[in-house]
Short mmCIF file of C-alpha atoms and ligand atoms in Angstrom, two decimals:
data_model
loop_
_atom_site.label_atom_id
_atom_site.label_comp_id
_atom_site.label_asym_id
_atom_site.label_seq_id
_atom_site.Cartn_x
_atom_site.Cartn_y
_atom_site.Cartn_z
CA MET A 237 0.02 0.24 -0.23
CA ILE A 238 1.37 3.28 -1.24
CA ILE A 239 1.33 5.65 2.22
CA GLU A 240 -0.32 9.28 1.19
CA PRO A 241 2.09 11.71 2.20
CA GLN A 242 -0.61 14.11 3.85
CA ILE A 243 -1.97 11.38 5.95
CA ARG A 244 1.73 10.72 7.21
CA ASP A 245 2.60 13.94 7.62
CA PHE A 246 -0.59 14.91 9.51
CA PHE A 247 -0.58 12.14 12.05
CA ALA A 248 3.19 11.78 13.07
CA GLY A 249 3.60 12.81 16.37
CA ARG A 250 0.03 13.37 16.94
CA ILE A 251 -2.56 11.47 19.21
CA TRP A 252 -6.18 11.88 17.58
CA THR A 253 -9.47 10.79 17.96
CA ARG A 254 -10.56 8.36 15.41
CA TYR A 255 -13.97 9.55 14.18
CA ASN A 256 -12.77 13.11 14.16
CA THR A 257 -10.33 13.44 11.46
CA PRO A 258 -9.45 15.56 8.61
CA PHE A 259 -9.48 12.87 6.32
CA PRO A 260 -12.37 10.38 4.96
CA GLN A 261 -13.29 8.04 7.45
CA SER A 262 -12.91 4.86 5.24
CA LYS A 263 -9.59 5.88 4.35
CA VAL A 264 -8.32 6.09 8.09
CA ASP A 265 -10.04 2.76 8.89
CA THR A 266 -8.08 1.28 6.17
CA TYR A 267 -4.78 2.64 7.67
CA ILE A 268 -5.69 1.21 11.19
CA LEU A 269 -6.56 -2.02 9.27
CA ARG A 270 -3.01 -2.43 7.73
CA ASN A 271 -1.37 -1.59 11.18
CA TYR A 272 -0.24 2.04 10.57
CA PHE A 273 -1.88 3.16 13.45
CA THR A 274 -2.23 1.94 17.17
CA THR A 275 -5.20 2.46 18.70
CA LYS A 276 -6.40 2.57 22.15
CA LYS A 277 -9.20 3.72 23.89
CA GLY A 278 -10.03 7.38 24.89
CA ILE A 279 -10.37 6.59 28.56
CA THR A 280 -8.95 3.95 30.84
CA ILE A 281 -11.45 2.61 33.55
CA ARG A 282 -9.45 0.89 36.23
CA THR A 283 -11.86 -0.74 38.97
CA LYS A 284 -10.34 -1.13 42.29
CA VAL A 285 -11.91 -3.25 44.94
CA LEU A 286 -10.83 -2.21 48.54
CA ILE A 287 -13.52 -2.03 51.13
CA PHE A 288 -15.69 -0.88 48.46
CA GLN A 289 -15.70 -1.03 44.46
CA ARG A 290 -14.17 2.09 43.19
CA THR A 291 -13.69 3.23 39.62
CA HIS A 292 -10.87 5.13 38.54
CA PHE A 293 -10.68 7.22 35.03
CA THR A 294 -7.69 8.49 33.15
CA CYS A 295 -7.97 10.36 29.96
CA ASN A 296 -5.62 9.10 27.35
CA ARG A 297 -5.18 12.14 25.52
CA CYS A 298 -4.86 15.00 28.15
CA GLN A 299 -3.55 12.38 30.82
CA ASN A 300 -6.16 13.91 33.18
CA LYS A 301 -6.65 12.10 36.34
CA ILE A 302 -8.96 14.38 38.20
CA GLN A 303 -11.72 12.06 38.91
CA GLN A 304 -14.22 15.20 39.19
CA GLU A 305 -13.83 16.09 35.53
CA PHE A 306 -15.06 13.11 34.21
CA VAL A 307 -18.54 12.61 33.21
CA GLN A 308 -20.61 9.92 33.33
CA TYR A 309 -23.85 9.64 30.71
CA THR A 310 -26.09 7.38 28.94
CA CYS A 311 -24.56 7.51 25.30
CA ALA A 312 -26.39 7.33 22.11
CA LYS A 313 -24.05 5.74 20.05
CA CYS A 314 -23.41 2.33 21.96
CA GLU A 315 -26.21 2.87 24.23
CA LYS A 316 -24.34 1.87 27.63
CA GLU A 317 -23.31 4.14 30.39
CA CYS A 318 -19.87 5.88 28.79
CA VAL A 319 -17.37 8.67 30.30
CA TYR A 320 -16.02 11.83 28.99
CA CYS A 321 -13.26 13.91 29.66
CA ARG A 322 -14.40 17.55 30.53
CA HIS A 323 -10.43 18.56 30.98
CA CYS A 324 -9.95 18.79 26.96
CA LEU A 325 -13.47 19.13 26.30
CA ASN A 326 -12.93 22.37 24.15
CA MET A 327 -10.54 19.94 21.31
CA GLY A 328 -13.71 17.57 20.98
CA ARG A 329 -15.11 15.20 22.93
CA VAL A 330 -13.14 12.00 24.24
CA THR A 331 -15.05 9.24 25.48
CA SER A 332 -14.64 5.91 26.82
CA CYS A 333 -16.12 4.21 23.80
CA THR A 334 -13.94 6.25 21.09
CA ASP A 335 -10.25 5.21 20.19
CA LEU A 336 -7.55 7.09 19.80
CA ILE A 337 -5.10 6.46 17.10
CA SER A 338 -1.36 7.37 17.01
CA TRP A 339 1.19 6.63 13.88
CA ILE A 340 3.14 4.03 13.75
CA GLY A 341 3.84 3.90 9.93
CA ALA A 342 6.90 5.22 8.42
CA LYS A 343 8.28 8.85 9.27
CA PRO A 344 8.02 11.78 7.28
CA LEU A 345 10.86 13.29 5.30
CA THR A 346 12.53 15.74 7.57
CA HIS A 347 15.11 18.29 5.61
CA LYS A 348 18.84 19.57 6.68
CA LYS A 349 18.74 22.76 4.66
CA HIS A 350 16.86 25.21 6.51
CA LEU A 351 18.01 28.78 6.38
CA LEU A 352 18.84 31.18 9.11
CA ASP A 353 17.69 34.52 7.52
CA TRP A 354 18.56 37.14 10.20
CA ASN A 355 21.35 39.86 10.21
CA GLY A 356 20.75 41.31 13.56
CA THR A 357 23.62 41.81 16.03
CA PHE A 358 23.66 40.28 19.67
CA THR A 359 24.79 42.04 22.78
CA GLU A 360 27.72 40.38 24.57
CA ALA A 361 24.93 38.73 27.16
CA GLN A 362 22.41 37.79 24.42
CA LYS A 363 25.19 35.91 22.50
CA GLU A 364 26.69 34.37 25.57
CA ALA A 365 22.98 33.00 26.03
CA ALA A 366 22.64 31.92 22.46
CA THR A 367 25.88 29.88 22.49
CA GLN A 368 25.16 28.42 25.95
CA LEU A 369 21.73 27.16 24.87
CA VAL A 370 22.78 25.66 21.51
CA SER A 371 25.48 23.77 23.61
CA SER A 372 22.82 22.60 26.10
CA ILE A 373 20.58 20.94 23.19
CA LYS A 374 23.76 19.34 21.66
CA GLN A 375 24.35 17.68 24.88
CA LYS A 376 20.65 16.90 25.39
CA ARG A 377 20.66 18.77 28.38
CA ASN A 378 17.75 20.81 30.14
CA HIS A 379 18.38 24.71 30.31
CA LEU A 380 17.00 27.20 32.14
CA ASN A 381 17.23 30.55 30.28
CA HIS A 382 16.46 33.63 32.57
CA ALA A 383 16.46 37.05 30.70
CA VAL A 384 14.65 40.25 31.67
CA CYS A 385 11.80 41.65 30.01
CA GLY A 386 13.20 43.24 27.24
CA ALA A 387 16.28 41.03 26.62
CA GLY A 388 15.40 39.91 23.11
CA LYS A 389 14.65 36.44 24.26
CA THR A 390 13.39 35.33 21.03
CA GLU A 391 16.41 36.17 19.14
CA ILE A 392 18.39 34.09 21.33
CA LEU A 393 16.49 30.89 20.60
CA PHE A 394 17.29 31.56 16.46
CA PRO A 395 20.68 29.49 16.63
CA ALA A 396 19.33 26.86 18.98
CA VAL A 397 16.51 26.12 16.82
CA HIS A 398 18.57 26.30 13.56
CA TYR A 399 20.87 24.04 14.92
CA ALA A 400 18.29 21.66 15.85
CA LEU A 401 16.49 21.79 12.44
CA ASN A 402 19.64 21.44 10.38
CA ARG A 403 20.42 17.65 12.21
CA GLY A 404 16.65 17.00 11.31
CA LEU A 405 15.12 17.14 14.46
CA ARG A 406 11.69 18.12 15.36
CA VAL A 407 11.34 21.07 17.55
CA CYS A 408 8.28 22.86 19.54
CA ILE A 409 8.29 26.38 21.11
CA ALA A 410 5.22 26.11 23.75
CA THR A 411 3.79 28.69 25.57
CA PRO A 412 0.85 28.91 27.63
CA ARG A 413 -0.48 32.00 25.53
CA THR A 414 -2.28 32.29 22.34
CA ASP A 415 -0.84 36.04 22.05
CA VAL A 416 2.91 34.80 22.06
CA VAL A 417 1.87 32.43 19.55
CA LEU A 418 0.80 35.14 17.55
CA GLU A 419 3.42 37.05 18.05
CA LEU A 420 6.31 34.75 17.52
CA PHE A 421 4.77 32.80 14.42
CA PRO A 422 5.61 35.59 11.53
CA ARG A 423 9.09 36.27 13.23
CA PHE A 424 9.93 32.68 12.88
CA GLN A 425 8.55 32.59 9.19
CA LYS A 426 10.70 35.40 8.37
CA VAL A 427 14.00 34.08 9.71
CA PHE A 428 13.31 30.74 8.33
CA PRO A 429 12.11 31.03 5.42
CA LYS A 430 12.36 27.48 3.98
CA THR A 431 11.10 25.93 6.97
CA ASN A 432 7.69 24.74 7.17
CA ILE A 433 6.11 26.10 10.50
CA HIS A 434 2.69 25.53 12.01
CA ALA A 435 1.03 28.19 14.53
CA LEU A 436 -1.41 25.71 16.85
CA TYR A 437 -3.65 27.68 18.76
CA GLY A 438 -7.79 27.38 19.62
CA LYS A 439 -9.34 28.23 16.21
CA ALA A 440 -5.99 27.87 14.07
CA PRO A 441 -6.34 27.99 10.63
CA LYS A 442 -5.76 24.55 8.89
CA GLN A 443 -2.01 24.28 7.77
CA THR A 444 -0.52 21.44 5.81
CA GLY A 445 2.31 19.64 5.32
CA PHE A 446 4.87 18.22 7.95
CA ALA A 447 5.77 20.85 10.38
CA GLN A 448 9.67 20.46 11.61
CA LEU A 449 8.94 23.49 13.86
CA VAL A 450 5.49 23.93 15.75
CA ILE A 451 4.78 26.87 17.82
CA SER A 452 1.73 25.78 20.07
CA THR A 453 0.01 26.67 23.04
CA THR A 454 0.42 24.37 26.01
CA HIS A 455 -2.96 23.36 25.34
CA GLN A 456 -2.78 22.30 21.90
CA LEU A 457 0.10 19.82 22.93
CA PHE A 458 -2.44 17.46 24.35
CA ARG A 459 -2.76 16.30 20.76
CA PHE A 460 0.95 14.87 20.57
CA GLU A 461 2.66 12.49 21.75
CA ASN A 462 6.26 11.34 21.73
CA ALA A 463 6.87 13.80 18.61
CA PHE A 464 9.45 16.17 19.50
CA ASP A 465 13.44 15.97 19.72
CA VAL A 466 13.72 19.45 21.25
CA ILE A 467 10.87 21.38 23.32
CA ILE A 468 11.46 25.29 24.24
CA VAL A 469 8.93 26.52 27.06
CA ASP A 470 8.44 30.07 26.40
CA GLU A 471 7.19 32.16 29.30
CA ALA A 472 7.49 28.99 31.59
CA ASP A 473 5.74 30.46 34.46
CA ALA A 474 3.59 32.97 32.81
CA PHE A 475 0.85 33.68 35.30
CA PRO A 476 -1.50 32.17 35.93
CA TYR A 477 -0.26 29.12 34.23
CA THR A 478 3.29 28.04 35.91
CA TYR A 479 5.87 25.41 34.76
CA ASP A 480 3.72 23.33 37.21
CA GLN A 481 2.97 19.92 37.28
CA ALA A 482 0.05 19.70 34.78
CA LEU A 483 2.54 21.38 32.57
CA GLN A 484 5.34 19.54 33.17
CA LYS A 485 3.38 16.33 32.34
CA ALA A 486 2.09 17.62 29.01
CA VAL A 487 5.68 18.41 28.09
CA HIS A 488 6.50 15.06 29.37
CA LYS A 489 4.41 13.52 27.06
CA VAL A 490 4.87 15.46 23.79
CA LYS A 491 8.71 15.42 24.04
CA LYS A 492 10.76 12.02 22.80
CA GLN A 493 12.36 10.00 25.67
CA ASP A 494 15.95 12.05 25.89
CA ALA A 495 14.52 15.21 24.51
CA PRO A 496 15.88 18.53 26.08
CA VAL A 497 13.59 20.80 27.54
CA ALA A 498 14.35 24.45 27.93
CA LEU A 499 12.80 26.98 30.04
CA VAL A 500 12.48 30.62 28.86
CA THR A 501 11.27 33.08 31.32
CA ALA A 502 11.45 36.53 33.13
CA THR A 503 10.35 35.45 36.24
CA PRO A 504 11.34 32.19 37.29
CA SER A 505 10.00 30.68 40.27
CA PRO A 506 12.27 29.57 43.16
CA GLN A 507 10.68 25.92 42.75
CA ILE A 508 12.44 26.41 38.80
CA LEU A 509 15.39 27.39 40.11
CA ALA A 510 15.94 24.97 42.88
CA LYS A 511 15.21 22.05 40.06
CA GLN A 512 17.77 23.54 37.97
CA LYS A 513 20.38 23.23 40.08
CA LYS A 514 19.74 20.01 41.73
CA GLU A 515 19.43 18.33 38.28
CA LYS A 516 22.42 20.45 36.69
CA TRP A 517 20.57 22.14 33.87
CA GLY A 518 22.32 24.44 31.66
CA TYR A 519 21.65 28.19 33.00
CA SER A 520 21.73 31.63 31.11
CA PHE A 521 21.08 34.94 32.51
CA ILE A 522 20.43 38.32 30.77
CA PRO A 523 19.98 40.78 33.26
CA LYS A 524 20.24 43.81 30.71
CA ARG A 525 17.71 44.99 27.96
CA TYR A 526 19.10 44.43 24.21
CA HIS A 527 19.13 48.43 24.09
CA GLY A 528 21.15 48.67 27.29
CA HIS A 529 18.91 50.89 29.61
CA PRO A 530 17.54 49.52 32.67
CA LEU A 531 13.91 48.62 33.27
CA PRO A 532 11.51 51.45 34.51
CA ILE A 533 10.86 51.24 38.06
CA PRO A 534 7.11 51.40 38.98
CA ARG A 535 5.87 54.16 40.99
CA TYR A 536 3.29 53.94 43.40
CA GLU A 537 0.12 56.41 43.34
CA SER A 538 -2.52 56.05 45.83
CA LEU A 539 -6.23 55.51 44.38
CA TRP A 540 -8.70 54.90 47.35
CA SER A 541 -11.39 53.21 46.55
CA TYR A 542 -11.47 53.68 42.96
CA ASP A 543 -13.64 51.17 42.52
CA LYS A 544 -16.66 52.68 44.51
CA ALA A 545 -15.68 55.58 42.26
CA ILE A 546 -16.09 53.95 38.90
CA GLN A 547 -19.16 52.04 39.97
CA LYS A 548 -20.53 55.63 41.00
CA GLY A 549 -19.42 56.52 37.34
CA ARG A 550 -16.27 58.65 37.65
CA ILE A 551 -12.78 58.16 37.12
CA PRO A 552 -10.70 58.85 40.26
CA ARG A 553 -8.90 62.13 39.80
CA LYS A 554 -5.37 60.90 39.52
CA LEU A 555 -6.15 58.18 37.02
CA ARG A 556 -8.06 60.87 34.99
CA GLU A 557 -5.35 63.25 35.25
CA TRP A 558 -2.85 60.41 34.09
CA THR A 559 -5.16 59.35 31.35
CA ASN A 560 -5.51 62.91 29.96
CA GLU A 561 -1.55 63.64 29.99
CA LYS A 562 -1.16 60.56 27.59
CA LEU A 563 -3.83 61.73 25.41
CA SER A 564 -2.64 65.15 24.91
CA ASN A 565 0.93 64.00 24.41
CA GLN A 566 -0.04 61.31 21.74
CA GLU A 567 1.43 58.42 24.12
CA PRO A 568 -0.13 55.17 23.42
CA PHE A 569 -1.02 53.41 26.73
CA LEU A 570 -2.42 50.37 28.61
CA ILE A 571 -4.29 50.26 31.47
CA PHE A 572 -4.88 47.17 33.60
CA PHE A 573 -7.82 46.18 35.42
CA PRO A 574 -8.09 43.23 38.22
CA THR A 575 -11.57 42.20 36.72
CA ILE A 576 -13.23 42.23 33.66
CA GLN A 577 -16.39 43.48 35.53
CA LEU A 578 -14.26 46.66 36.83
CA MET A 579 -12.89 47.20 33.33
CA GLU A 580 -16.52 47.19 31.63
CA GLN A 581 -18.02 49.55 34.07
CA ALA A 582 -14.88 51.98 33.52
CA ILE A 583 -14.80 51.57 29.55
CA PRO A 584 -17.57 54.38 28.93
CA LEU A 585 -16.01 56.52 31.35
CA PHE A 586 -12.56 56.74 29.33
CA GLN A 587 -14.49 56.89 26.16
CA GLN A 588 -15.90 60.14 27.28
CA LEU A 589 -11.97 61.40 27.46
CA ASP A 590 -11.79 59.80 24.19
CA GLU A 591 -13.84 57.74 21.93
CA ARG A 592 -10.71 55.96 20.54
CA ILE A 593 -9.90 54.09 23.74
CA LEU A 594 -10.99 50.52 23.79
CA SER A 595 -10.96 47.43 26.22
CA VAL A 596 -10.13 43.69 25.91
CA HIS A 597 -9.95 40.59 27.88
CA ALA A 598 -9.15 36.95 27.27
CA GLU A 599 -12.36 35.96 25.36
CA ASP A 600 -12.78 38.94 23.16
CA THR A 601 -12.66 37.74 19.75
CA ASP A 602 -11.04 40.98 18.35
CA ARG A 603 -8.65 41.09 20.36
CA LYS A 604 -5.87 40.62 17.96
CA GLU A 605 -7.30 43.56 15.98
CA LYS A 606 -7.66 45.89 18.83
CA VAL A 607 -3.92 45.15 19.69
CA MET A 608 -2.98 46.01 16.07
CA LYS A 609 -4.93 49.20 16.36
CA LEU A 610 -2.77 50.08 18.96
CA ARG A 611 0.17 49.00 17.57
CA ASN A 612 -0.67 50.86 14.51
CA GLU A 613 -1.34 54.19 16.20
CA GLN A 614 -5.28 53.92 15.40
CA ILE A 615 -6.37 54.20 18.64
CA LEU A 616 -4.36 55.50 21.92
CA GLY A 617 -5.18 53.75 24.60
CA LEU A 618 -6.24 49.93 25.52
CA LEU A 619 -7.91 49.02 28.76
CA THR A 620 -7.07 45.19 29.71
CA THR A 621 -7.01 42.40 32.14
CA THR A 622 -3.91 40.75 33.01
CA ILE A 623 -4.44 39.04 29.58
CA LEU A 624 -1.88 41.61 27.83
CA GLU A 625 0.72 41.02 30.41
CA ARG A 626 3.27 39.73 28.52
CA GLY A 627 4.33 38.89 25.15
CA ILE A 628 3.29 42.45 23.52
CA THR A 629 5.56 45.21 22.48
CA ILE A 630 4.21 48.51 21.60
CA LYS A 631 6.48 51.04 21.10
CA ASN A 632 6.64 54.01 23.46
CA VAL A 633 3.62 52.40 25.53
CA GLN A 634 2.77 53.71 29.13
CA VAL A 635 1.75 51.58 31.57
CA ALA A 636 -0.94 51.80 34.42
CA VAL A 637 -2.04 49.22 36.64
CA VAL A 638 -5.24 50.22 38.59
CA GLY A 639 -5.57 48.21 41.73
CA ALA A 640 -2.35 46.74 42.01
CA GLU A 641 -3.11 45.73 45.80
CA SER A 642 -5.37 42.96 44.04
CA LYS A 643 -4.49 39.48 44.32
CA ILE A 644 -4.35 38.55 40.45
CA PHE A 645 -1.46 41.19 40.35
CA THR A 646 1.02 38.76 41.89
CA SER A 647 4.68 40.22 41.86
CA SER A 648 5.81 38.00 38.90
CA ALA A 649 2.53 39.58 36.96
CA LEU A 650 3.59 42.82 38.11
CA ILE A 651 7.45 42.49 36.98
CA GLN A 652 6.04 41.35 33.49
CA ILE A 653 3.55 44.16 33.38
CA SER A 654 6.21 46.57 34.24
CA GLY A 655 8.00 44.90 31.36
CA ARG A 656 6.02 46.44 28.44
CA VAL A 657 7.40 49.61 28.93
CA GLY A 658 10.40 51.19 27.31
CA ARG A 659 11.10 47.83 25.25
CA ASN A 660 12.21 49.94 21.92
CA ALA A 661 15.50 51.42 21.71
CA ALA A 662 14.18 54.72 20.27
CA PHE A 663 12.21 54.92 23.61
CA PRO A 664 14.04 53.06 26.51
CA LYS A 665 11.91 54.89 29.05
CA GLY A 666 8.43 55.55 30.07
CA ASP A 667 5.67 55.39 32.89
CA ILE A 668 4.67 52.78 34.98
CA VAL A 669 2.43 53.63 37.69
CA PHE A 670 0.90 51.10 40.20
CA PHE A 671 -2.29 53.01 41.25
CA HIS A 672 -3.13 51.09 44.43
CA HIS A 673 -5.43 50.94 47.64
CA GLY A 674 -2.96 49.95 49.91
CA ILE A 675 0.59 48.65 49.10
CA THR A 676 1.25 44.86 49.26
CA ALA A 677 4.13 42.38 49.77
CA GLU A 678 3.59 41.68 46.18
CA MET A 679 4.10 44.98 44.97
CA ASP A 680 7.19 45.61 46.86
CA GLU A 681 8.69 41.89 45.88
CA ALA A 682 8.06 43.62 42.38
CA ARG A 683 9.72 46.43 42.87
CA ASN A 684 12.37 45.08 44.82
CA GLU A 685 13.36 42.55 42.03
CA ILE A 686 13.52 45.25 39.31
CA PHE A 687 15.99 47.02 41.27
CA ARG A 688 18.09 44.12 41.55
CA LEU A 689 18.14 43.22 38.05
CA ASN A 690 18.93 46.34 37.13
CA LYS A 691 21.96 46.36 39.73
CA GLU A 692 22.85 42.82 38.40
CA GLY A 693 22.54 44.36 34.69
CA PHE A 694 24.77 47.42 35.38
CA GLY A 695 27.98 46.76 37.52
CA LYS A 696 30.02 49.14 39.09
CA ASN A 697 31.91 50.01 36.34
CA GLU A 698 28.96 50.83 34.08
CA THR A 699 26.61 53.84 34.20
CA PRO A 700 23.02 53.31 32.83
ZN1 ZN B 194 -9.02 14.74 28.33
#
């Protein structure tokens, strides 16, 4: 039987529901019959008899074992009591009576002539970090790349990705955030013009051929298994996702056994730092931004009972003045809110100041377009939830956090938010203000860490 390349290229490294593929069912069934796939039940059911009988479910796609996330129902297809997994439901239902299929036929052809078309230059620190990362990947050793916001983390990956691709290896760059996938994808397409790259996120357009480089949300990784030779996890402890057990499990499932994992982050957790030391991972640290200027230090401004004021239909004075100042200076700005609810109460008030102010949140379907509008200077300001705390770069952006004392603004979230400011070499400075109803330890921690990073970045002999 002649294998159709599009079938091989699609399924290689994937684990997929048998009856929900992009190919005709009869074709898929034929390949299964001829042993090009292995099949297993979507959900494993184990019955343990201890004192009383207990059933235990495991989802074979997302590896979920949290029993509360399994739903028992009367199945219309097999007319029995079946179970489905709620944890990965938004990628199509996995049930106990459906099969998952994994390709075990011939491997796709990988090519080894990838072009790295990038003529930017590295700072000393970037160069060192890039070299250290390549060296870790050569040795198949895990790696932690700790780089401050605006250090030029993406560029540091280019040599390592190029090295791996040219050895015929399959590389995955995983990130918890769709926004980061959307930002990275065109950049990698530009510098690797001869490489087939897929960008995977919810509702991504259909992409064809075998992708030797995959840029994916960590969520979409559920659909892979034993697939990658190198995994780079970008924004590893991005709030609210940390490089926690669930994510580690997902990465473990999609990587080949001896594949190295590289974590890239501006805010590594103490747990990750400890793990890196204990397991002797490679390590690189970039304390300085690529343009050589220090990180902007957040300032505090009290904004007592801001929520009550907004509920009463009024923007607190200091916040109103801040916004008016940015409007009259024609400086783009982001204002972070702790909740969607408060932001939605505030947006009509801000639109009275300037009708071209918009708001975005996680479920906003126009999120991409709105950020683009801010970048293209079609609008001046965006109100946002923490969804835009990272991954976005806007020239000369000014940033305010409203309710910086709120629980959602952890120190790492506040460091990331502050990191939006001053990224562009032409505008290395900018305002970052924490409007608060009482200063929290998390706020102080964020500010101290930024001080510390600046100190490390600028030794005694250097002046910022
Ligand atoms: Zn599942």
